[in-house]
XYZ file of C-alpha atoms in Angstrom:
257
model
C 120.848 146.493 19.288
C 121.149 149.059 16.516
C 118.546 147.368 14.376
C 116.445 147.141 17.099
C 116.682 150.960 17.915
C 115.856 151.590 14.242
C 113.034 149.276 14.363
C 111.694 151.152 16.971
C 112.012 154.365 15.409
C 110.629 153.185 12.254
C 107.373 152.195 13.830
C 107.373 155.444 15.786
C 108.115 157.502 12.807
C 104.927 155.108 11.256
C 102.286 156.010 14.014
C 103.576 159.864 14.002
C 102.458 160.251 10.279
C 99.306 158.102 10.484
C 98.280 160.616 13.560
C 99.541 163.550 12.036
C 97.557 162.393 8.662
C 94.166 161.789 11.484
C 94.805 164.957 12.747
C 95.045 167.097 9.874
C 92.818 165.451 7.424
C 95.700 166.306 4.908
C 99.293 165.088 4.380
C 101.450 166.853 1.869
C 104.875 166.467 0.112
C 106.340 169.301 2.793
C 106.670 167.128 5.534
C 109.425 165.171 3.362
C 110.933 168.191 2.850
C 114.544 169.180 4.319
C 112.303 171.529 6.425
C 111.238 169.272 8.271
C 114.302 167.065 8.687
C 115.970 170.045 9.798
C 113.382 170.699 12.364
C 114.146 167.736 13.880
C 117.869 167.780 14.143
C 117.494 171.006 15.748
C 114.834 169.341 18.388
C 117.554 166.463 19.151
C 120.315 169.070 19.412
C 118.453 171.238 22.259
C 117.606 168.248 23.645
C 120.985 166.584 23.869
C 121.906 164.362 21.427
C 122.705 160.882 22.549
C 120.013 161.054 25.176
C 116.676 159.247 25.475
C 114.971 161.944 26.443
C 116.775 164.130 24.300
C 113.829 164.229 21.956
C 111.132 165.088 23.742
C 112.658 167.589 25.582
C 113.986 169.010 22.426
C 110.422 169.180 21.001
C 109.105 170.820 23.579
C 111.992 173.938 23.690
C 111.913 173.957 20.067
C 108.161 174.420 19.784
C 107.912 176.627 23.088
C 110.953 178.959 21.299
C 109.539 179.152 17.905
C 106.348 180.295 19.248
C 107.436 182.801 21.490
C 110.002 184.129 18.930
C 107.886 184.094 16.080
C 105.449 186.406 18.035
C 108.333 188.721 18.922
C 109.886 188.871 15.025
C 107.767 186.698 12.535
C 110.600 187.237 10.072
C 113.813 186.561 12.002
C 112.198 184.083 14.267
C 114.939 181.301 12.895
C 117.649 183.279 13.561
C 117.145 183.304 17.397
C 116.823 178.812 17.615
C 119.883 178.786 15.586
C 121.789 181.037 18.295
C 119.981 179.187 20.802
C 121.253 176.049 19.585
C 124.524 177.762 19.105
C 124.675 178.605 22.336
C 123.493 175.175 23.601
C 125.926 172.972 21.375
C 129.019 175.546 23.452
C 127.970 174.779 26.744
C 128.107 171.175 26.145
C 131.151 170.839 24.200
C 132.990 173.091 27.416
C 131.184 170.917 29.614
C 132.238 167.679 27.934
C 135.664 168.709 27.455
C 135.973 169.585 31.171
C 133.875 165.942 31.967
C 136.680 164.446 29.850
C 139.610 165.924 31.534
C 138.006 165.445 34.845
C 137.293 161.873 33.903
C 140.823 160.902 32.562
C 142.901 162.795 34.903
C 140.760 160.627 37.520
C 141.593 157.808 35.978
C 144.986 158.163 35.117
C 145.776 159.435 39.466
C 143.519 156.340 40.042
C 146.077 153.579 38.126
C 149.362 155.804 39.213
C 148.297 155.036 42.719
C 147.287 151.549 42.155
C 150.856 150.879 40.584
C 153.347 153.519 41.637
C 152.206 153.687 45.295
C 150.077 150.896 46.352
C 151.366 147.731 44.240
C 155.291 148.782 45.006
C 154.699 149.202 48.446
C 153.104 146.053 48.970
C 155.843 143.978 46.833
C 158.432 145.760 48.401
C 157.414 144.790 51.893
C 156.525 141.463 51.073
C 160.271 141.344 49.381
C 161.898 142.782 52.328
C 159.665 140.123 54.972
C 160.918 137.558 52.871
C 164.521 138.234 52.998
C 164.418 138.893 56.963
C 162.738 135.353 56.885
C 165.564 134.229 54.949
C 168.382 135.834 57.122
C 166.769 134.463 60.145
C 166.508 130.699 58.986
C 170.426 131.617 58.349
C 170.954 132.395 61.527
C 168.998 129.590 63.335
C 171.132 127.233 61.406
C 174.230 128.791 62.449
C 173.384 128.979 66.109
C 172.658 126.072 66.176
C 175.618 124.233 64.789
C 177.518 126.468 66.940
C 175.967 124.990 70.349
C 173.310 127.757 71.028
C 170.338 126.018 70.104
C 168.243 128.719 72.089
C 169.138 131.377 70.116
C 168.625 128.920 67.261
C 164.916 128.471 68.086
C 164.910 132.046 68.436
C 165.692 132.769 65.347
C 163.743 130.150 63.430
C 160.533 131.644 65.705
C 161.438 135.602 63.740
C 161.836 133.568 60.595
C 157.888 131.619 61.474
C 156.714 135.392 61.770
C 158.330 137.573 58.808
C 157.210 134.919 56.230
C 153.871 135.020 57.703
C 154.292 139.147 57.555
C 155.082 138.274 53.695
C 152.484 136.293 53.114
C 150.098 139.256 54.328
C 151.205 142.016 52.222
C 151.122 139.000 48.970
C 147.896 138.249 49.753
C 147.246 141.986 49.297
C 149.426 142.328 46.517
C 147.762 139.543 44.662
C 143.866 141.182 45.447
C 144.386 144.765 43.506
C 142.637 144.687 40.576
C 144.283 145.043 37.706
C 143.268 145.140 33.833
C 143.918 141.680 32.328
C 146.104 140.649 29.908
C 147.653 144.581 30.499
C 151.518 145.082 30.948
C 150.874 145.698 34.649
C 149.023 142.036 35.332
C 152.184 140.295 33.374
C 155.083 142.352 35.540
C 152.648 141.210 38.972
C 152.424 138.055 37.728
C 156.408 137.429 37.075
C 156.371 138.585 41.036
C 154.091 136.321 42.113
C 155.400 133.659 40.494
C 158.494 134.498 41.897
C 157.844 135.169 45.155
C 156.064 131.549 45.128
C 158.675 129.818 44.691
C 161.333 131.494 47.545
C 158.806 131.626 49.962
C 156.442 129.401 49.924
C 158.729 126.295 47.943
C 161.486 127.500 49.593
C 161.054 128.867 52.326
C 158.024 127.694 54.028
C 159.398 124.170 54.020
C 162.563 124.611 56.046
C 160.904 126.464 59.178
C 160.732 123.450 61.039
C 163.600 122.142 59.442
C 166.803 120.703 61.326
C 169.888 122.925 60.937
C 171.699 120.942 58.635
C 168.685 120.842 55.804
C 168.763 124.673 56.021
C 172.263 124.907 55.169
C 172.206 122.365 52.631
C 168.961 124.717 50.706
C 170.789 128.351 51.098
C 172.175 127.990 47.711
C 168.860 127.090 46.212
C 167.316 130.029 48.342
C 169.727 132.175 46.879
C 168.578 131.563 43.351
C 165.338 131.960 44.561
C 166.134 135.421 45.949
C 167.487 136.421 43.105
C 165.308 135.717 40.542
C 162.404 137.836 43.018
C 164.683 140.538 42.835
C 165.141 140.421 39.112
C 161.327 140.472 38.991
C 161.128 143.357 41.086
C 163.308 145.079 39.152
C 161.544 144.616 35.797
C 157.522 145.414 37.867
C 159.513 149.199 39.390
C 161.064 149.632 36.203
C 157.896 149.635 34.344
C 155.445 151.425 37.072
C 158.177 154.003 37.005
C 157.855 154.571 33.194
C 154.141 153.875 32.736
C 153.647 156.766 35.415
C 155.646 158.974 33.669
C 153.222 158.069 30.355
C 150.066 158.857 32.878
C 151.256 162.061 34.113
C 151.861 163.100 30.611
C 148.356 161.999 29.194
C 147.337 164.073 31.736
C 149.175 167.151 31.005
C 148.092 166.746 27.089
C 144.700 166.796 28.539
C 144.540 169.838 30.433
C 146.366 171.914 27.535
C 143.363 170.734 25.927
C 140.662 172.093 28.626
């Protein structure tokens, strides 16, 4: 792209001297002169620089200024574009700075409330479904070993409906978008991958299981627990800190504004 843009101003800069050499009869050495080059860095810089129409419009002021303020002091007409242009290169660099602390403190509110508020919400819900899902299963099992198989079916019914709770607020959990390959996306992934395999290996399986099968699993459902809490642990640990990092970015910023 950047050979193309020079291209492009190479054959523009071409047909503005073969015009300027049509319209003039004449073409001297002064138009190669810093003079000239200066003239234009001043048109880009009233214009805005890093704008497409930052040229034109710049040409325009510039020649619209020099005209009027050469009438008004032919001698010290320079003096008044370079305080323009003083003047002009202030505003912006206020304006940016502000657009940059408006733009990173947005930013940096945006990702603490995608991790610190929205993300931990939705894992710890989906946590705490999955242990009520786990406790009920418990129960059904023991109810019904203990000759109360309708309070066993109970049971099993509250443990059908938190892991399909759970699987609501993963589903959720799993669609914020995150940056790849970031910090964040490994933590969420370590809980998802954990809550995979107590739920939905674990778990899921044994709702219409007999009473017996359940009891036979809780040890395995207990690793399973454990190791989603463990991953928990490590995804609050680090939205904690990284917040704390955000909130400090932003603070650095607005010294700065």
């Amino acid at each position: 792209h950047i050979r193309k843009i020079y291209t492009i101003a190479a054959v523009m800069a071409g047909i503005a001297g073969a015009v300027l050499a049509q319209t003039t009869s004449t073409v001297s050495l002064e138009v190669l002169g810093f003079q000239r080059s200066a003239d234009v860095l001043v048109m880009l810089i009233l214009g805005g620089a890093g704008k497409l129409y930052g040229g034109i419009l710049g040409s325009i002021v510039y020649l619209v200024a020099r005209d009027q303020f050469s009438g008004i002091n032919p001698q010290y007409w320079y003096f008044w574009i370079g305080l323009m242009m003083v003047l002009v290169v202030m505003i912006g660099l206020i304006s940016g700075l502000g657009f940059y602390a408006n733009t990173n403190s947005g930013q940096a509110l945006a990702e603490i409330n995608n991790t610190n508020v929205r993300l931990v919400n939705l894992a710890n819900r989906m946590q705490v479904n999955a242990l009520r899902a786990q406790t009920f299963l418990d129960r059904a099992a023991s109810f019904s070993t203990m000759g109360n198989p309708e309070r066993g079916q109970e049971s099993q019914g509250q443990a059908v409906e938190a892991t399909q709770i759970a699987q609501q607020y993963f589903e959720e959990f799993s669609s914020v978008v995150v940056a790849p390959k970031s910090e964040l996306s490994r933590y969420r992934d370590a809980v998802a991958e954990a809550y995979q395999a107590f739920v939905v290996e674990g778990l899921e399986p044994l709702l219409n299981a007999p009473p017996f099968q359940i009891q036979r699993r809780q040890a395995e459902l207990g690793e399973h627990s454990a190791r989603l809490d463990t991953a928990m642990s490590g995804f609050v640990a680090y939205t904690e800190s990284r917040g704390q990092q955000v909130m400090q970015q932003v603070e650095r910023v607005a010294t700065w504004v």
